[in-house]
Amino acid sequence: MNDATVPPMSDVIRQQLDLPPLDQVGFVVRDLDAALALYEPMFGPFSTMEPGPMSYDYRGAQAECEMKLAFGRSGDVEIELIQWLRGDCPHKEFIDAGREGMHHLRFRIDDLEASVAAAETVGWRRIWSKRYGEGLAVAYLERAGDALLLELFENLHG
């Protein structure tokens, strides 16, 4: 089967990349307070994180951004709401493209570099990443023709 004929994030791709079940769905929103008012009746209470500067590797260079974040749950799946505030990052690209809504799907993996390498063999490309320490890292990947990003999250500590 040609990868161009596979629907985005089909089970075929999940199997090719040896990904576990979906762990998180991330939404980029223009107004976090409005999004919380909309989604808390559906998912229950969210916990929020105070914004602060974050430094990541973004498209091959160091970049700093700031976002307001909120986290809720639907069963085993985390729901993340993200309001971009400043700086260069994939979330700004999403807003600048006139989008709002589902932004990425996250999968917890054991080895970020091995998972990124496997994804690159089937057309994904790392655009945003950070290693926080041993066993804790994150990367966003994109592929041509697909607005939905793939987030790979290595967390060997919990």
Coordinates of N, CA and C in Angstrom, one line a residue:
M1 N 0.9 -1.2 0.0 CA 0.0 0.0 0.0 C 0.9 1.2 0.0
N2 N 0.6 2.2 -0.8 CA 1.3 3.4 -0.9 C 1.0 4.3 0.3
D3 N 2.0 4.9 1.0 CA 1.7 5.8 2.1 C 0.8 6.9 1.8
A4 N 0.8 7.4 0.5 CA 0.0 8.5 0.1 C -1.5 8.2 0.1
T5 N -1.8 6.9 0.1 CA -3.2 6.4 0.1 C -3.7 6.1 1.5
V6 N -2.9 6.1 2.5 CA -3.2 5.8 3.8 C -3.8 7.0 4.5
P7 N -5.0 6.9 5.1 CA -5.5 8.1 5.8 C -4.6 8.5 6.9
P8 N -4.5 9.8 7.3 CA -3.7 10.2 8.4 C -4.0 9.4 9.6
M9 N -2.9 9.0 10.3 CA -3.0 8.3 11.6 C -3.8 7.0 11.6
S10 N -3.9 6.4 10.4 CA -4.6 5.1 10.3 C -3.9 4.1 11.2
D11 N -4.5 3.0 11.5 CA -3.9 1.9 12.2 C -2.7 1.4 11.5
V12 N -2.7 1.4 10.2 CA -1.5 1.0 9.5 C -0.3 1.7 9.9
I13 N -0.4 3.0 10.0 CA 0.8 3.9 10.4 C 1.1 3.6 11.8
R14 N 0.2 3.5 12.7 CA 0.4 3.1 14.1 C 1.2 1.8 14.2
Q15 N 0.8 0.8 13.4 CA 1.5 -0.4 13.4 C 2.9 -0.3 12.8
Q16 N 3.1 0.5 11.7 CA 4.4 0.7 11.1 C 5.4 1.3 12.1
L17 N 4.9 2.2 12.9 CA 5.7 2.9 13.9 C 5.8 2.2 15.3
D18 N 5.1 1.1 15.4 CA 5.0 0.3 16.6 C 4.6 1.2 17.8
L19 N 3.5 2.0 17.6 CA 3.1 2.9 18.6 C 2.0 2.2 19.6
P20 N 2.0 2.6 20.8 CA 1.0 2.1 21.7 C -0.3 2.8 21.5
P21 N -1.3 2.5 22.2 CA -2.6 3.3 22.1 C -2.4 4.8 22.3
L22 N -3.2 5.6 21.7 CA -3.2 7.0 21.9 C -3.2 7.4 23.3
D23 N -2.4 8.4 23.7 CA -2.3 8.8 25.1 C -2.9 10.2 25.3
Q24 N -2.8 11.1 24.3 CA -3.3 12.5 24.4 C -3.7 13.0 23.1
V25 N -4.8 13.9 23.1 CA -5.2 14.7 22.0 C -5.0 16.2 22.4
G26 N -4.2 16.9 21.6 CA -3.9 18.3 21.8 C -4.7 19.2 20.9
F27 N -5.3 20.2 21.5 CA -6.0 21.3 20.8 C -5.4 22.6 21.0
V28 N -5.1 23.3 19.9 CA -4.7 24.7 20.0 C -5.9 25.6 19.9
V29 N -6.0 26.5 20.9 CA -7.1 27.4 21.0 C -6.6 28.9 21.0
R30 N -7.5 29.8 20.6 CA -7.1 31.2 20.7 C -7.3 31.8 22.0
D31 N -8.3 31.2 22.8 CA -8.6 31.8 24.1 C -8.9 30.6 25.0
L32 N -7.9 30.4 25.9 CA -8.0 29.2 26.8 C -9.2 29.3 27.7
D33 N -9.5 30.5 28.3 CA -10.7 30.6 29.2 C -12.0 30.2 28.4
A34 N -12.1 30.7 27.2 CA -13.3 30.3 26.4 C -13.3 28.8 26.1
A35 N -12.2 28.2 25.8 CA -12.1 26.8 25.6 C -12.4 26.0 26.8
L36 N -12.0 26.4 28.0 CA -12.3 25.7 29.2 C -13.8 25.8 29.5
A37 N -14.4 26.9 29.2 CA -15.9 27.0 29.4 C -16.6 26.1 28.5
L38 N -16.1 25.9 27.3 CA -16.7 25.0 26.3 C -16.5 23.5 26.6
Y39 N -15.3 23.2 27.1 CA -14.9 21.7 27.2 C -15.0 21.2 28.6
E40 N -15.0 22.0 29.7 CA -15.2 21.4 31.0 C -16.5 20.7 31.2
P41 N -17.6 21.2 30.6 CA -18.9 20.4 30.7 C -18.8 19.1 30.1
M42 N -17.9 18.9 29.1 CA -17.8 17.7 28.4 C -16.8 16.7 29.0
F43 N -15.7 17.2 29.5 CA -14.6 16.4 30.0 C -14.4 16.5 31.5
G44 N -15.1 17.4 32.2 CA -14.8 17.6 33.6 C -13.7 18.7 33.8
P45 N -13.3 18.8 35.0 CA -12.3 19.9 35.3 C -11.0 19.7 34.7
F46 N -10.3 20.8 34.3 CA -9.0 20.8 33.8 C -8.1 21.4 34.8
S47 N -6.8 20.9 34.8 CA -5.8 21.6 35.6 C -5.0 22.5 34.7
T48 N -4.6 23.7 35.1 CA -3.9 24.6 34.3 C -2.5 24.8 34.8
M49 N -1.6 25.2 33.8 CA -0.2 25.5 34.1 C 0.0 27.0 33.8
E50 N 0.7 27.7 34.7 CA 1.0 29.1 34.5 C 2.0 29.2 33.4
P51 N 1.8 30.2 32.5 CA 2.7 30.3 31.4 C 4.1 30.7 31.9
G52 N 5.1 30.3 31.1 CA 6.4 30.6 31.4 C 7.2 30.3 30.1
P53 N 8.4 30.9 30.0 CA 9.2 30.7 28.7 C 9.7 29.2 28.7
M54 N 9.6 28.7 27.5 CA 10.1 27.3 27.2 C 11.0 27.3 26.0
S55 N 12.1 26.7 26.2 CA 13.1 26.6 25.1 C 13.1 25.2 24.5
Y56 N 13.0 25.2 23.1 CA 13.0 23.9 22.4 C 13.9 24.1 21.1
D57 N 14.2 22.9 20.5 CA 14.8 22.9 19.2 C 13.6 23.0 18.2
Y58 N 13.6 24.0 17.4 CA 12.4 24.2 16.5 C 13.0 24.4 15.1
R59 N 12.7 23.4 14.3 CA 13.1 23.5 12.9 C 14.6 23.7 12.8
G60 N 15.4 23.0 13.6 CA 16.9 23.1 13.5 C 17.5 24.2 14.3
A61 N 16.8 25.0 15.0 CA 17.4 26.1 15.8 C 16.8 26.2 17.1
Q62 N 17.5 26.8 18.1 CA 16.9 27.0 19.4 C 15.9 28.1 19.3
A63 N 14.7 27.9 19.9 CA 13.6 28.9 19.9 C 13.0 28.9 21.3
E64 N 12.4 30.0 21.7 CA 11.7 30.1 22.9 C 10.3 30.5 22.6
C65 N 9.4 29.9 23.4 CA 8.0 30.3 23.2 C 7.3 30.3 24.6
E66 N 6.1 30.8 24.6 CA 5.3 30.8 25.9 C 3.9 30.5 25.5
M67 N 3.3 29.6 26.3 CA 1.9 29.1 26.1 C 1.2 29.0 27.4
K68 N -0.1 29.1 27.4 CA -1.0 28.7 28.5 C -1.5 27.3 28.2
L69 N -1.4 26.4 29.2 CA -1.8 25.0 29.0 C -2.9 24.6 30.1
A70 N -3.8 23.7 29.6 CA -4.7 23.1 30.5 C -4.8 21.6 30.2
F71 N -5.0 20.8 31.2 CA -5.0 19.3 31.0 C -6.3 18.7 31.6
G72 N -7.0 17.9 30.8 CA -8.2 17.2 31.3 C -8.1 15.8 30.9
R73 N -9.1 15.0 31.1 CA -9.1 13.6 30.8 C -10.4 13.1 30.2
S74 N -10.3 12.1 29.4 CA -11.5 11.4 28.9 C -11.1 9.9 28.9
G75 N -11.4 9.2 30.0 CA -10.9 7.9 30.2 C -9.4 7.9 30.3
D76 N -8.8 7.0 29.5 CA -7.3 6.9 29.5 C -6.6 8.0 28.7
V77 N -7.4 8.8 28.0 CA -6.8 9.8 27.1 C -6.8 11.2 27.7
E78 N -5.6 11.8 27.7 CA -5.5 13.2 28.2 C -5.9 14.2 27.1
I79 N -6.6 15.2 27.5 CA -7.0 16.3 26.6 C -6.2 17.5 27.0
E80 N -5.4 18.0 26.0 CA -4.5 19.2 26.3 C -5.1 20.4 25.5
L81 N -5.3 21.5 26.2 CA -5.7 22.7 25.5 C -4.5 23.7 25.6
I82 N -4.1 24.3 24.5 CA -2.9 25.1 24.4 C -3.3 26.5 23.8
Q83 N -3.0 27.5 24.5 CA -3.1 28.9 23.9 C -1.7 29.4 23.7
W84 N -1.3 29.7 22.5 CA 0.0 30.3 22.2 C -0.1 31.7 22.6
L85 N 1.0 32.2 23.3 CA 1.2 33.5 23.7 C 2.2 34.3 22.9
R86 N 3.4 33.7 22.8 CA 4.5 34.4 22.1 C 5.6 33.4 21.7
G87 N 6.4 33.8 20.7 CA 7.5 33.0 20.3 C 7.2 32.0 19.1
D88 N 8.3 31.5 18.5 CA 8.1 30.6 17.4 C 8.0 29.2 17.8
C89 N 7.0 28.5 17.3 CA 6.7 27.1 17.7 C 5.6 26.6 16.7
P90 N 5.4 25.3 16.7 CA 4.3 24.7 15.9 C 2.9 25.3 16.2
H91 N 2.7 25.7 17.4 CA 1.4 26.2 17.8 C 1.1 27.5 17.2
K92 N 2.2 28.4 17.1 CA 2.1 29.6 16.4 C 1.8 29.4 14.9
E93 N 2.5 28.4 14.3 CA 2.3 28.1 12.9 C 0.8 27.8 12.6
F94 N 0.2 27.0 13.6 CA -1.1 26.5 13.5 C -2.1 27.7 13.5
I95 N -1.9 28.6 14.5 CA -2.7 29.8 14.6 C -2.5 30.7 13.4
D96 N -1.3 30.9 12.9 CA -1.0 31.8 11.8 C -1.6 31.3 10.5
A97 N -1.8 30.0 10.4 CA -2.5 29.4 9.3 C -4.0 29.5 9.3
G98 N -4.5 30.2 10.4 CA -5.9 30.4 10.5 C -6.7 29.2 11.2
R99 N -5.9 28.3 11.8 CA -6.5 27.1 12.4 C -6.8 27.3 13.9
E100 N -7.7 26.5 14.3 CA -7.9 26.4 15.8 C -8.6 25.0 15.9
G101 N -8.2 24.2 16.9 CA -8.8 22.9 17.1 C -7.7 21.8 17.3
M102 N -8.1 20.6 16.8 CA -7.2 19.5 17.0 C -5.8 19.7 16.3
H103 N -4.8 19.6 17.1 CA -3.4 20.0 16.6 C -2.5 18.8 16.6
H104 N -2.6 17.9 17.6 CA -1.6 16.8 17.6 C -2.2 15.6 18.4
L105 N -1.6 14.4 18.1 CA -1.9 13.2 18.8 C -0.6 12.7 19.5
R106 N -0.7 12.4 20.7 CA 0.5 12.0 21.5 C 0.5 10.5 21.8
F107 N 1.7 9.9 21.7 CA 1.9 8.5 22.0 C 3.1 8.5 22.9
R108 N 3.0 7.7 24.0 CA 4.1 7.5 24.9 C 4.9 6.3 24.4
I109 N 6.2 6.6 24.3 CA 7.1 5.6 23.7 C 8.3 5.5 24.7
D110 N 9.1 4.4 24.5 CA 10.2 4.1 25.4 C 11.5 4.7 24.9
D111 N 11.7 5.0 23.6 CA 13.0 5.5 23.1 C 12.7 6.5 22.0
L112 N 12.8 7.8 22.4 CA 12.4 8.8 21.4 C 13.2 8.8 20.1
E113 N 14.5 8.6 20.2 CA 15.3 8.7 19.0 C 15.0 7.5 18.1
A114 N 14.8 6.3 18.6 CA 14.4 5.2 17.8 C 13.1 5.4 17.2
S115 N 12.1 5.9 17.9 CA 10.8 6.2 17.4 C 10.8 7.2 16.3
V116 N 11.6 8.3 16.5 CA 11.7 9.3 15.5 C 12.3 8.8 14.2
A117 N 13.4 8.0 14.4 CA 14.0 7.4 13.2 C 13.1 6.5 12.4
A118 N 12.2 5.7 13.1 CA 11.2 4.8 12.5 C 10.2 5.7 11.7
A119 N 9.8 6.8 12.3 CA 8.8 7.6 11.7 C 9.4 8.3 10.5
E120 N 10.6 8.7 10.5 CA 11.3 9.3 9.4 C 11.3 8.4 8.1
T121 N 11.3 7.1 8.4 CA 11.4 6.1 7.2 C 10.1 6.1 6.5
V122 N 9.0 6.6 7.1 CA 7.7 6.6 6.4 C 7.1 8.0 6.2
G123 N 8.1 9.0 6.1 CA 7.7 10.3 5.7 C 7.5 11.4 6.8
W124 N 7.6 11.1 8.1 CA 7.5 12.1 9.1 C 8.8 12.8 9.3
R125 N 8.8 14.0 9.8 CA 9.9 14.8 10.0 C 9.8 15.6 11.3
R126 N 10.9 15.5 12.1 CA 10.9 16.2 13.4 C 11.0 17.7 13.2
I127 N 10.1 18.4 13.9 CA 10.1 19.9 13.8 C 10.3 20.6 15.1
W128 N 10.0 19.9 16.2 CA 10.1 20.6 17.5 C 10.4 19.5 18.5
S129 N 11.4 19.7 19.4 CA 11.8 18.7 20.3 C 12.6 19.3 21.5
K130 N 12.6 18.5 22.6 CA 13.4 18.8 23.7 C 13.6 17.6 24.5
R131 N 14.9 17.4 25.0 CA 15.2 16.4 26.0 C 15.4 17.1 27.3
Y132 N 14.5 16.7 28.3 CA 14.5 17.3 29.6 C 15.6 16.7 30.5
G133 N 16.0 15.5 30.2 CA 16.9 14.7 31.0 C 16.8 13.2 30.6
E134 N 17.5 12.4 31.3 CA 17.5 11.0 31.0 C 16.1 10.4 31.1
G135 N 15.6 9.8 30.0 CA 14.3 9.2 30.1 C 13.1 10.1 30.0
L136 N 13.4 11.4 29.7 CA 12.3 12.4 29.5 C 12.5 13.3 28.4
A137 N 11.7 13.1 27.3 CA 11.9 13.9 26.1 C 10.6 13.9 25.3
V138 N 10.5 14.9 24.4 CA 9.3 15.1 23.6 C 9.7 15.5 22.2
A139 N 8.9 15.1 21.2 CA 9.2 15.6 19.8 C 7.8 15.7 19.1
Y140 N 7.7 16.7 18.3 CA 6.6 16.8 17.4 C 7.1 16.5 16.0
L141 N 6.3 15.7 15.2 CA 6.7 15.4 13.9 C 5.5 15.8 12.9
E142 N 5.9 16.2 11.7 CA 4.9 16.5 10.7 C 5.2 15.7 9.4
R143 N 4.2 15.6 8.5 CA 4.5 15.0 7.2 C 3.7 15.9 6.2
A144 N 4.2 15.8 5.0 CA 3.6 16.6 3.9 C 2.1 16.2 3.7
G145 N 1.3 17.3 3.6 CA -0.1 17.1 3.3 C -1.0 16.8 4.5
D146 N -0.4 16.8 5.7 CA -1.2 16.5 6.9 C -1.0 17.6 7.9
A147 N -2.1 18.2 8.3 CA -2.0 19.3 9.3 C -1.9 18.8 10.7
L148 N -2.3 17.5 10.9 CA -2.2 16.9 12.2 C -0.8 16.5 12.5
L149 N -0.3 16.9 13.7 CA 1.1 16.5 14.1 C 1.1 15.3 15.0
L150 N 2.2 14.6 15.0 CA 2.4 13.4 15.8 C 3.3 13.9 16.9
E151 N 2.9 13.6 18.2 CA 3.8 13.9 19.3 C 4.3 12.6 19.9
L152 N 5.6 12.4 20.0 CA 6.2 11.3 20.7 C 6.7 11.7 22.0
F153 N 6.3 11.0 23.1 CA 6.7 11.4 24.4 C 7.3 10.3 25.1
E154 N 8.6 10.5 25.5 CA 9.4 9.5 26.2 C 9.4 9.9 27.7
N155 N 8.8 9.1 28.5 CA 8.8 9.3 30.0 C 9.0 8.0 30.7
L156 N 10.2 7.7 30.9 CA 10.6 6.4 31.6 C 10.4 6.5 33.1
H157 N 10.0 7.7 33.6 CA 9.9 7.9 35.1 C 8.5 7.9 35.6
G158 N 7.5 7.6 34.7 CA 6.1 7.6 35.2 C 5.2 7.9 34.2

